[in-house]
PDB file of C-alpha atoms in Angstrom:
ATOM      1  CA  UNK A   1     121.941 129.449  94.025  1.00 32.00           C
ATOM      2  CA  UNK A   2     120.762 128.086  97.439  1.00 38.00           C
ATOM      3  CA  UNK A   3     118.593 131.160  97.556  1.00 38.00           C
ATOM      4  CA  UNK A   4     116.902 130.029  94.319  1.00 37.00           C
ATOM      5  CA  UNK A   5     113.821 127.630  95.801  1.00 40.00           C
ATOM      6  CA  UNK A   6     112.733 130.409  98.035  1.00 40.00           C
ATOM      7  CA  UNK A   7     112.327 132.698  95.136  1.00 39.00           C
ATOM      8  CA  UNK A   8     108.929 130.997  93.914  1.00 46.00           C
ATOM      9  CA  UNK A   9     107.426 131.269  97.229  1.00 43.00           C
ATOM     10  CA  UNK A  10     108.512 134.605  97.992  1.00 43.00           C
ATOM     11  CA  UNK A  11     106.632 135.605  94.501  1.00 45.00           C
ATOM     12  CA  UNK A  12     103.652 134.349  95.889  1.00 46.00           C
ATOM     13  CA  UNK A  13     104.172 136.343  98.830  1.00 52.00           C
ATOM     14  CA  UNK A  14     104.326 139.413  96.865  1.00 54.00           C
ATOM     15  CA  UNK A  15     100.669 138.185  95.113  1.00 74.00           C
ATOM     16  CA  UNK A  16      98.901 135.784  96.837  1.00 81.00           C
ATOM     17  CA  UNK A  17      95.498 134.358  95.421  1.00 92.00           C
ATOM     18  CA  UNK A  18      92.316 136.090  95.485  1.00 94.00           C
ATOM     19  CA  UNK A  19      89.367 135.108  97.439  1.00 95.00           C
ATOM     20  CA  UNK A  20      88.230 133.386  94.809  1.00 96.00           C
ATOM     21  CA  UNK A  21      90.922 131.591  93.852  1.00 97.00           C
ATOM     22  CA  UNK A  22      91.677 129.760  97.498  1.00 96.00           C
ATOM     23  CA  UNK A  23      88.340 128.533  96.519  1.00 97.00           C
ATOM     24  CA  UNK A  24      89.085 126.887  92.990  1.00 96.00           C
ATOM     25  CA  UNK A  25      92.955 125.725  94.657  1.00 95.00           C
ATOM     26  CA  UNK A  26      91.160 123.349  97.111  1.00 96.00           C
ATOM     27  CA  UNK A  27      91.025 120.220  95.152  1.00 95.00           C
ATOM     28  CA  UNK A  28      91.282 117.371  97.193  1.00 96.00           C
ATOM     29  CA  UNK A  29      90.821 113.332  96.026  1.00 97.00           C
ATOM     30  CA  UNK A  30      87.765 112.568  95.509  1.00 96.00           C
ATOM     31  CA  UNK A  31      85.990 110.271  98.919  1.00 97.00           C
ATOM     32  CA  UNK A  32      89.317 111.524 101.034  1.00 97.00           C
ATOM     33  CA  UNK A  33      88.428 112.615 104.371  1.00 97.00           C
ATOM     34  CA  UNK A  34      89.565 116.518 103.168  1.00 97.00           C
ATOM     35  CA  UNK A  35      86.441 116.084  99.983  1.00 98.00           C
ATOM     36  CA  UNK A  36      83.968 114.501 102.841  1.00 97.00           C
ATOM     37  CA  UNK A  37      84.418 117.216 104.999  1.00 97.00           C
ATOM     38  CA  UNK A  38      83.976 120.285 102.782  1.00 97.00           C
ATOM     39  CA  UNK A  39      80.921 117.967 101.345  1.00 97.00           C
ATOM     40  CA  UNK A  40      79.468 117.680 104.658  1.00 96.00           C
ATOM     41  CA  UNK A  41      80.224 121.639 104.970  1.00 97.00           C
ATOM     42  CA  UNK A  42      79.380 122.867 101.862  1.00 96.00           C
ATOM     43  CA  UNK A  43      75.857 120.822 102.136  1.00 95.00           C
ATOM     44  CA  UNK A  44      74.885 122.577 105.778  1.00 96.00           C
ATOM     45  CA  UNK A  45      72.488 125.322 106.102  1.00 96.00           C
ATOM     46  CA  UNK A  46      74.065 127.954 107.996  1.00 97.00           C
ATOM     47  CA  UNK A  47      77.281 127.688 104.654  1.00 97.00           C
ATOM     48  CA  UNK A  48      74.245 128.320 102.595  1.00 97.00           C
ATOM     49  CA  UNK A  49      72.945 131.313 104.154  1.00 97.00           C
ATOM     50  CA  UNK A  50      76.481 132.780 104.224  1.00 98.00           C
ATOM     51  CA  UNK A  51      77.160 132.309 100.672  1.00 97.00           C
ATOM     52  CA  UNK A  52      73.484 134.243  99.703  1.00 97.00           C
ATOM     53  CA  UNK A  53      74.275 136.974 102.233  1.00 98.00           C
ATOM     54  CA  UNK A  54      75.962 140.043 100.396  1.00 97.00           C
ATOM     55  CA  UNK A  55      77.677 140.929 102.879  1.00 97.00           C
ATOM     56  CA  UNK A  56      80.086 138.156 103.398  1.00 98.00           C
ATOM     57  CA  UNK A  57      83.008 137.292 100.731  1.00 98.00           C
ATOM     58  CA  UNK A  58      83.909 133.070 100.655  1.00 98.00           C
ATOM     59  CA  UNK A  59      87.129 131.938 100.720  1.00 98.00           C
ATOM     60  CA  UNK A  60      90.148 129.357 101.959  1.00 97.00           C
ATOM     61  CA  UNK A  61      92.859 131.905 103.596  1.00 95.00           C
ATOM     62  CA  UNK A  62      95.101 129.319 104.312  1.00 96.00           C
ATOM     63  CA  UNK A  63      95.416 128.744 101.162  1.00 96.00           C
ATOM     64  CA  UNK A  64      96.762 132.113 100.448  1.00 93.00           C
ATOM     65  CA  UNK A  65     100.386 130.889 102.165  1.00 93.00           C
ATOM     66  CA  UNK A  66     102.481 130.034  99.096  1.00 92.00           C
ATOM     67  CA  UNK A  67     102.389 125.440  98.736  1.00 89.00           C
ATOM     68  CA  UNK A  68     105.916 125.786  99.529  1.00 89.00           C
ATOM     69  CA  UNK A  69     105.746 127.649 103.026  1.00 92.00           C
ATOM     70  CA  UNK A  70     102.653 125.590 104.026  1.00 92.00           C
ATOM     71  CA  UNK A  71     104.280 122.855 105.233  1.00 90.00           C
ATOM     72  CA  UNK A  72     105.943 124.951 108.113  1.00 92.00           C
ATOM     73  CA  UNK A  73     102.771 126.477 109.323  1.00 95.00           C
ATOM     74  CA  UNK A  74     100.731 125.208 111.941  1.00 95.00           C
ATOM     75  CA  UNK A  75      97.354 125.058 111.182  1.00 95.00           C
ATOM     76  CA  UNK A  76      97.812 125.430 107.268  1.00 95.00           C
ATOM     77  CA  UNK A  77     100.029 122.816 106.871  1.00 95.00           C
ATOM     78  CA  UNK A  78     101.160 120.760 109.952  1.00 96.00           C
ATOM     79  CA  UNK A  79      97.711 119.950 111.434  1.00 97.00           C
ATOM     80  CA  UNK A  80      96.054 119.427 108.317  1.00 96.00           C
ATOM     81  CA  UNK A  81      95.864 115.746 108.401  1.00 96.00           C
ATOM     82  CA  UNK A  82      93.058 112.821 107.767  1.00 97.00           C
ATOM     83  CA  UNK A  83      92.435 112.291 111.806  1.00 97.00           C
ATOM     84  CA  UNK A  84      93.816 116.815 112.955  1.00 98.00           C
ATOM     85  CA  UNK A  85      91.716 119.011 110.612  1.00 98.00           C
ATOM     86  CA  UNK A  86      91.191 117.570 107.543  1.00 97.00           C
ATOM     87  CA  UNK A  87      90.302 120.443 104.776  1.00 97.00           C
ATOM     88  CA  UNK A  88      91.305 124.246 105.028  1.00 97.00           C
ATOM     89  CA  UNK A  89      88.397 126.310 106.750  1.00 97.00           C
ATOM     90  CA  UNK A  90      85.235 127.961 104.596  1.00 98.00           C
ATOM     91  CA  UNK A  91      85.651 131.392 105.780  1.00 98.00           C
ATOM     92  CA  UNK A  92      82.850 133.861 105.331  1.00 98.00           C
ATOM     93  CA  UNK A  93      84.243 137.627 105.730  1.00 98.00           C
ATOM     94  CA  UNK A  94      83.227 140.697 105.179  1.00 98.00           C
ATOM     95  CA  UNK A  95      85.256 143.459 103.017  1.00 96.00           C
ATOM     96  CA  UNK A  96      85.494 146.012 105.945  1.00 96.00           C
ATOM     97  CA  UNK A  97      86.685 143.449 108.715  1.00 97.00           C
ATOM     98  CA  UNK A  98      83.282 144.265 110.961  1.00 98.00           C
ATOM     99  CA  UNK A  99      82.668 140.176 110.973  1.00 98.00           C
ATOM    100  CA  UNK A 100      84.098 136.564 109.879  1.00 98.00           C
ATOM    101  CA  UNK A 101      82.809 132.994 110.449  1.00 98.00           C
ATOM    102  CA  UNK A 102      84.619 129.903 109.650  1.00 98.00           C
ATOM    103  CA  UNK A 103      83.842 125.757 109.754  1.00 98.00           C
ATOM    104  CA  UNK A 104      85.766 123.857 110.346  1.00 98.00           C
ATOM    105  CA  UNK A 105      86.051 119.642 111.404  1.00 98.00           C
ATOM    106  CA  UNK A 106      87.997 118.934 114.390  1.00 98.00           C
ATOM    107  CA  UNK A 107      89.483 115.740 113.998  1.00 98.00           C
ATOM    108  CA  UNK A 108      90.533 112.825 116.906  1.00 97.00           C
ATOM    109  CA  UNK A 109      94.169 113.731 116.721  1.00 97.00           C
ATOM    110  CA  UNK A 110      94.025 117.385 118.542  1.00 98.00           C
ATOM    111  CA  UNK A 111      93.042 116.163 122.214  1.00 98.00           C
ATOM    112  CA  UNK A 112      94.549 117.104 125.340  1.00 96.00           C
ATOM    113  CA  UNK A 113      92.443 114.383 127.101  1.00 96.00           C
ATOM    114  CA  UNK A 114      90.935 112.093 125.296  1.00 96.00           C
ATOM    115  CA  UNK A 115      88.320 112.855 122.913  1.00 97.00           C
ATOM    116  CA  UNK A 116      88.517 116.391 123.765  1.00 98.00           C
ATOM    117  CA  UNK A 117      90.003 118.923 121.819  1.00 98.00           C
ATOM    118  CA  UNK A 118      93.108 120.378 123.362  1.00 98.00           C
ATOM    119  CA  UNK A 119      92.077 123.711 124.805  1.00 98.00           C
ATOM    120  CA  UNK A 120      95.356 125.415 123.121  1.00 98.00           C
ATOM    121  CA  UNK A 121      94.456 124.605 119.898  1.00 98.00           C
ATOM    122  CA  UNK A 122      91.166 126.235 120.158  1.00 98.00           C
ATOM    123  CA  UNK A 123      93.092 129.208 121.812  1.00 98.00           C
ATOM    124  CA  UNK A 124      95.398 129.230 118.190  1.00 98.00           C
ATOM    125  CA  UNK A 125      91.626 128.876 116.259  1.00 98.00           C
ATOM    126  CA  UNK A 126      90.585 132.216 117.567  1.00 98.00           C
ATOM    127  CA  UNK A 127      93.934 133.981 117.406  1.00 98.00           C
ATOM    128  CA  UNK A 128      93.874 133.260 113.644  1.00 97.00           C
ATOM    129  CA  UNK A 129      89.973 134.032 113.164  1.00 98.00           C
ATOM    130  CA  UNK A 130      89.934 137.221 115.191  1.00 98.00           C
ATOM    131  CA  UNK A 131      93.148 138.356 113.887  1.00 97.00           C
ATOM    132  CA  UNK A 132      91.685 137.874 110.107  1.00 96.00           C
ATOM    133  CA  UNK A 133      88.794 139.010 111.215  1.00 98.00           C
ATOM    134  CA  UNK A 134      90.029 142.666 111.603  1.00 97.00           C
ATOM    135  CA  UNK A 135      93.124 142.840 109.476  1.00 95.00           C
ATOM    136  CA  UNK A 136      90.893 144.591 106.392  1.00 95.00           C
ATOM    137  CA  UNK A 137      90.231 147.275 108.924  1.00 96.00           C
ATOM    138  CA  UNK A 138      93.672 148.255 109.728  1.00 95.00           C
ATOM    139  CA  UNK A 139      95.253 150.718 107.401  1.00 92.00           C
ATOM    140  CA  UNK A 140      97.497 148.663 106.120  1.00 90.00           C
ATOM    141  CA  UNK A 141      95.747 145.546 106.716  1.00 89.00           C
ATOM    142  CA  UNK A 142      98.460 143.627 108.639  1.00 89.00           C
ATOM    143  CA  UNK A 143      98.346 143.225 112.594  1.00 91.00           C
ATOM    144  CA  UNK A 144      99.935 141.332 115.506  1.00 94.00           C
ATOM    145  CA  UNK A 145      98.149 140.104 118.438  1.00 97.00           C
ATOM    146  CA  UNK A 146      98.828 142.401 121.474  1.00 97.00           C
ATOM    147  CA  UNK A 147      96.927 140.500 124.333  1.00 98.00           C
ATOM    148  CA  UNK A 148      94.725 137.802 123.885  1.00 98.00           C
ATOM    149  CA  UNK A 149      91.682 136.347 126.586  1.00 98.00           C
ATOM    150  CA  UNK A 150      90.294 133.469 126.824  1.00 98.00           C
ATOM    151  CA  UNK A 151      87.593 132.044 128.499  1.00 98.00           C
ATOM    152  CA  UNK A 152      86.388 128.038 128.380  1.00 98.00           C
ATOM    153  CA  UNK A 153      82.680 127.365 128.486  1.00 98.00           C
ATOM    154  CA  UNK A 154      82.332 124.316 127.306  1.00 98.00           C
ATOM    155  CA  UNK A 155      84.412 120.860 126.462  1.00 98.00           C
ATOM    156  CA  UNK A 156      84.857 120.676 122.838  1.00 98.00           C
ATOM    157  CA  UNK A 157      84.669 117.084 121.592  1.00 97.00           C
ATOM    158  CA  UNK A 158      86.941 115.908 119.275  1.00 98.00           C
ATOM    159  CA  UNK A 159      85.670 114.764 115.894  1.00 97.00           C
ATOM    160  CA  UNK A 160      82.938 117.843 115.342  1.00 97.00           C
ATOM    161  CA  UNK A 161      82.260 120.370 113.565  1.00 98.00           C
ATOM    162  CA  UNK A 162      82.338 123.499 114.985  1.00 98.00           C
ATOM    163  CA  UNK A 163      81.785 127.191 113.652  1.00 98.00           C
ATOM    164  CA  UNK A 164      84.692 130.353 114.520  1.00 98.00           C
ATOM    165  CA  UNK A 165      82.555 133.905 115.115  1.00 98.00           C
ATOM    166  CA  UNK A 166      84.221 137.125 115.288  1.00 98.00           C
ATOM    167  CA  UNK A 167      83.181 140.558 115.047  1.00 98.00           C
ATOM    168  CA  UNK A 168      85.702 143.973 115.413  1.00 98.00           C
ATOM    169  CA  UNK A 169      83.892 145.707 118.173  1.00 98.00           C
ATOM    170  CA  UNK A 170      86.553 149.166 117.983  1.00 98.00           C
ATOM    171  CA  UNK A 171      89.322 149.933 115.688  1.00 97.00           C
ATOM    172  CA  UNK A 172      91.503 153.185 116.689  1.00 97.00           C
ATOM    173  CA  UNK A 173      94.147 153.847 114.285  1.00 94.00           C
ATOM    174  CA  UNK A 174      96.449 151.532 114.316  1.00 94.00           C
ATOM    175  CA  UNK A 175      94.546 149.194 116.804  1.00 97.00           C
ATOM    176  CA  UNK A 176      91.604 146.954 116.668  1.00 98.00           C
ATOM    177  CA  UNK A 177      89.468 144.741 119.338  1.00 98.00           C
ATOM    178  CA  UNK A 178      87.986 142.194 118.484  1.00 98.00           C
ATOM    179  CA  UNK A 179      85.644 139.840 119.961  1.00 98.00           C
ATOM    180  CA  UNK A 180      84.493 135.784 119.168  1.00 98.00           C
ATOM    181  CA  UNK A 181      83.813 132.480 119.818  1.00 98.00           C
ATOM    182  CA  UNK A 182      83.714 128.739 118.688  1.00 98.00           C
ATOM    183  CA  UNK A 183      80.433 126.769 118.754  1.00 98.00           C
ATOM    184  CA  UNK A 184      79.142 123.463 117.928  1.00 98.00           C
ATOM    185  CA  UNK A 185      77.331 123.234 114.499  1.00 97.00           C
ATOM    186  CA  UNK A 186      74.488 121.434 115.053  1.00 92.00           C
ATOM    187  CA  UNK A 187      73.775 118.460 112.323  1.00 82.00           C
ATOM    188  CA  UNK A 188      69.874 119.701 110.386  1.00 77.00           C
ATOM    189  CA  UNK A 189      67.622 117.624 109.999  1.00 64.00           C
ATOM    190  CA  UNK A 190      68.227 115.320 106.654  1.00 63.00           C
ATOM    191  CA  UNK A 191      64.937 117.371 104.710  1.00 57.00           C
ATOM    192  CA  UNK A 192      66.869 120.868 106.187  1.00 52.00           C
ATOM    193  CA  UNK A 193      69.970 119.577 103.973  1.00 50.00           C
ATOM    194  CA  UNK A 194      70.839 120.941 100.203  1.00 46.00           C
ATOM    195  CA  UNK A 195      71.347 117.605  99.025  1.00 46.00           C
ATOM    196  CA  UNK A 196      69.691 115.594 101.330  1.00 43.00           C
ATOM    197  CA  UNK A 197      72.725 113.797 102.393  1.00 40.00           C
ATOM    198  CA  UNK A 198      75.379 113.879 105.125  1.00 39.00           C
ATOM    199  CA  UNK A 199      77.933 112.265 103.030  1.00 37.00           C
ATOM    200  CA  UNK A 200      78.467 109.839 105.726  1.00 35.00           C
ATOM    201  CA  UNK A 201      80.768 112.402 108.057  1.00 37.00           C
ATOM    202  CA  UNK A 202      79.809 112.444 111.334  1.00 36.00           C
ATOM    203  CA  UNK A 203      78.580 115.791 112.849  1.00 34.00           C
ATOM    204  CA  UNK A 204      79.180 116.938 116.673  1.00 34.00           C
ATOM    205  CA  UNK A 205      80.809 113.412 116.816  1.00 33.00           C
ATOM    206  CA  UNK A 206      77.599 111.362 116.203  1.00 30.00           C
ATOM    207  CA  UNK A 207      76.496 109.944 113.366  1.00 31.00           C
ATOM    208  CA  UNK A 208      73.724 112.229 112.003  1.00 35.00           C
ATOM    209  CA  UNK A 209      74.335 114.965 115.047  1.00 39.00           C
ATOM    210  CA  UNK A 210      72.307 112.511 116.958  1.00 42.00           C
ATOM    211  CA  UNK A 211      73.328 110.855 121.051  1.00 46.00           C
ATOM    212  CA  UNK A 212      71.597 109.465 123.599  1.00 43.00           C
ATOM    213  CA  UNK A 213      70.915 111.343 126.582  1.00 39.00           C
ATOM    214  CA  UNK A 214      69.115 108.427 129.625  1.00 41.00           C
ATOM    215  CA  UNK A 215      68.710 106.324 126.878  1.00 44.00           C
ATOM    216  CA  UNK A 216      66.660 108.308 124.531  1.00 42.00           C
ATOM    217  CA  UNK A 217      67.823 109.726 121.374  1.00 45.00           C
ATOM    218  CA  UNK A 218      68.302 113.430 121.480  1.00 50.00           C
ATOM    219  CA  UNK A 219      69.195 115.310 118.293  1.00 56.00           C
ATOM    220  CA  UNK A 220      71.205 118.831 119.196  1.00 60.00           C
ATOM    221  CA  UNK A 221      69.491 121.665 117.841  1.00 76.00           C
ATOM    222  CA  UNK A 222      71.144 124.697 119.044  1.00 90.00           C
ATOM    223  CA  UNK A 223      74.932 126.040 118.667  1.00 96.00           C
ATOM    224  CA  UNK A 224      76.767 125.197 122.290  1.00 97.00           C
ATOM    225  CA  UNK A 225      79.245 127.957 123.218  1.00 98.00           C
ATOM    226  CA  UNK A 226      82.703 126.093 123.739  1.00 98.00           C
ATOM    227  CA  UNK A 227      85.053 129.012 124.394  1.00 98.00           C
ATOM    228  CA  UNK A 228      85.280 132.886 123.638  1.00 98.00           C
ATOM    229  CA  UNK A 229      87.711 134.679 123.184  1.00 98.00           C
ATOM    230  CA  UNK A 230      88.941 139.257 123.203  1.00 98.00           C
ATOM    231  CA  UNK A 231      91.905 140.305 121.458  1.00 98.00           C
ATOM    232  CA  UNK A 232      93.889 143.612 120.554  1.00 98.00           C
ATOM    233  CA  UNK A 233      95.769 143.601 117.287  1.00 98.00           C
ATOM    234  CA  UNK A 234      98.228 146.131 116.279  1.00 96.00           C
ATOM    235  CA  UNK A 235      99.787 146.939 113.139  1.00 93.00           C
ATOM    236  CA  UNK A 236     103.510 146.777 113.768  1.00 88.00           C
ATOM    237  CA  UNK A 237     106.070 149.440 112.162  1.00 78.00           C
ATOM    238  CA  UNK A 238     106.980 148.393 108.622  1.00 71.00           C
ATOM    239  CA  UNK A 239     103.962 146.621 108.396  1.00 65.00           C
ATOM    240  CA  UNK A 240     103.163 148.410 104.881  1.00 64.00           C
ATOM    241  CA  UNK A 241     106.537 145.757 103.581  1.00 64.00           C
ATOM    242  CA  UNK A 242     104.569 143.056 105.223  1.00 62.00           C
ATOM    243  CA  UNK A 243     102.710 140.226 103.455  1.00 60.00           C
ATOM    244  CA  UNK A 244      99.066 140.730 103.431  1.00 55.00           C
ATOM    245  CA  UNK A 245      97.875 136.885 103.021  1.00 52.00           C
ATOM    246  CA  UNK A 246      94.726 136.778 105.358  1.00 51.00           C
ATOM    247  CA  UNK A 247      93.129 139.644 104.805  1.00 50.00           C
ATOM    248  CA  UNK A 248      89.740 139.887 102.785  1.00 51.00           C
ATOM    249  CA  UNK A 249      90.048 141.452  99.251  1.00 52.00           C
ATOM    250  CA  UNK A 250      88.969 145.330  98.792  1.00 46.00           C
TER     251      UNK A 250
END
């Protein structure tokens, strides 16, 4: 009997949602910060081009991590908040883990000084994107992070968006390397936008992506590298019992 609430969850487990379905599950309130954001996302350019290019499959992975487990996860549950990250990543990926790239909004409340993001939380960001990243290309799909580099480029300011890149440069059995990085996602120009609109969330932490640089308005046009990242995943023993809730469809 006190096993009984984990039963649900661990039936999820056993099936989580398809690509497709992460994307129908995200529902937020309409004008919350979590709608806003995936407005503001959904509305940008670069999400467009993802979503027309073949290659890449859409989806929410977080998502995948049954409602009842989320709230004991880090980044799926416990930072997403109003003023952390306030929706669930878009993640572009492709079907043979070769390449990923996730949005996402950074909000005020993940600084380690202020009004810059804490440098371990980016750190996390890429262990999760290059991990799902390769995971498709691993036999059984499931892998644990063997070593992990980092280097910092750049400050990230807090309440941007920013864009995750990874690519698997080598996969050997039951090891993969993978390579990435998080950049700034520069705010397009209003006639540049789907809808024409912003939705009132601020880009790159100004108000229509613009700041003033000696005075004079300066509009960012070009991604600025914040940090990049290596890693080596391997697939563990046992891993074909293991839950397979990031990984890309086949």
């Amino acid at each position: 009997m006190a096993a009984s609430p984990t039963v649900p969850a661990l039936a999820s487990l056993a099936a989580p949602l398809t690509d497709a379905e992460t994307l129908a599950a995200f529902d937020p309130a309409p004008g919350s910060a979590a709608a806003r954001t995936a407005a503001h996302i959904d509305a940008h350019p670069l999400v467009g081009a993802l979503r027309a290019d073949p290659r890449f499959v859409a989806a929410r992975p977080h998502l995948k991590i049954p409602a009842a487990m989320r709230a004991r996860n880090l980044t799926a549950g416990t930072l997403l908040a109003d003023d952390a990250i306030p929706a669930p990543p878009l993640t572009f990926a492709t079907r043979d883990g070769s390449a990923l790239v996730a949005v996402y909004f950074l909000g005020d409340a993940l600084c380690g000084h202020p009004g810059i993001v804490h440098g371990g939380l980016l750190a996390t960001l890429l262990d999760e994107g290059l991990a799902r990243c390769c995971f498709p290309a691993l036999p059984t799909k499931v892998g644990v992070t063997a070593s992990l580099k980092i280097d910092y480029r750049a400050p990230c300011r807090s309440g941007q968006y920013v864009v995750l890149r990874a690519e698997t440069t080598r996969v050997d059995g039951r090891k993969a390397w993978v390579r990435g990085w998080i950049e700034t996602l520069p705010d397009p120009d209003p006639d540049e936008l789907a809808n024409g609109s912003s939705n009132g969330v601020l880009a790159n932490g100004f108000a229509n992506g613009e700041k003033r640089v000696n005075g004079v308005e300066k509009k960012e046009k070009e991604p600025v590298k914040l940090v990049e990242a290596e890693a080596l995943f391997v697939e563990p023993r046992g891993a074909s019992k293991m839950p397979r809730i990031y990984a890309s469809e086949e």
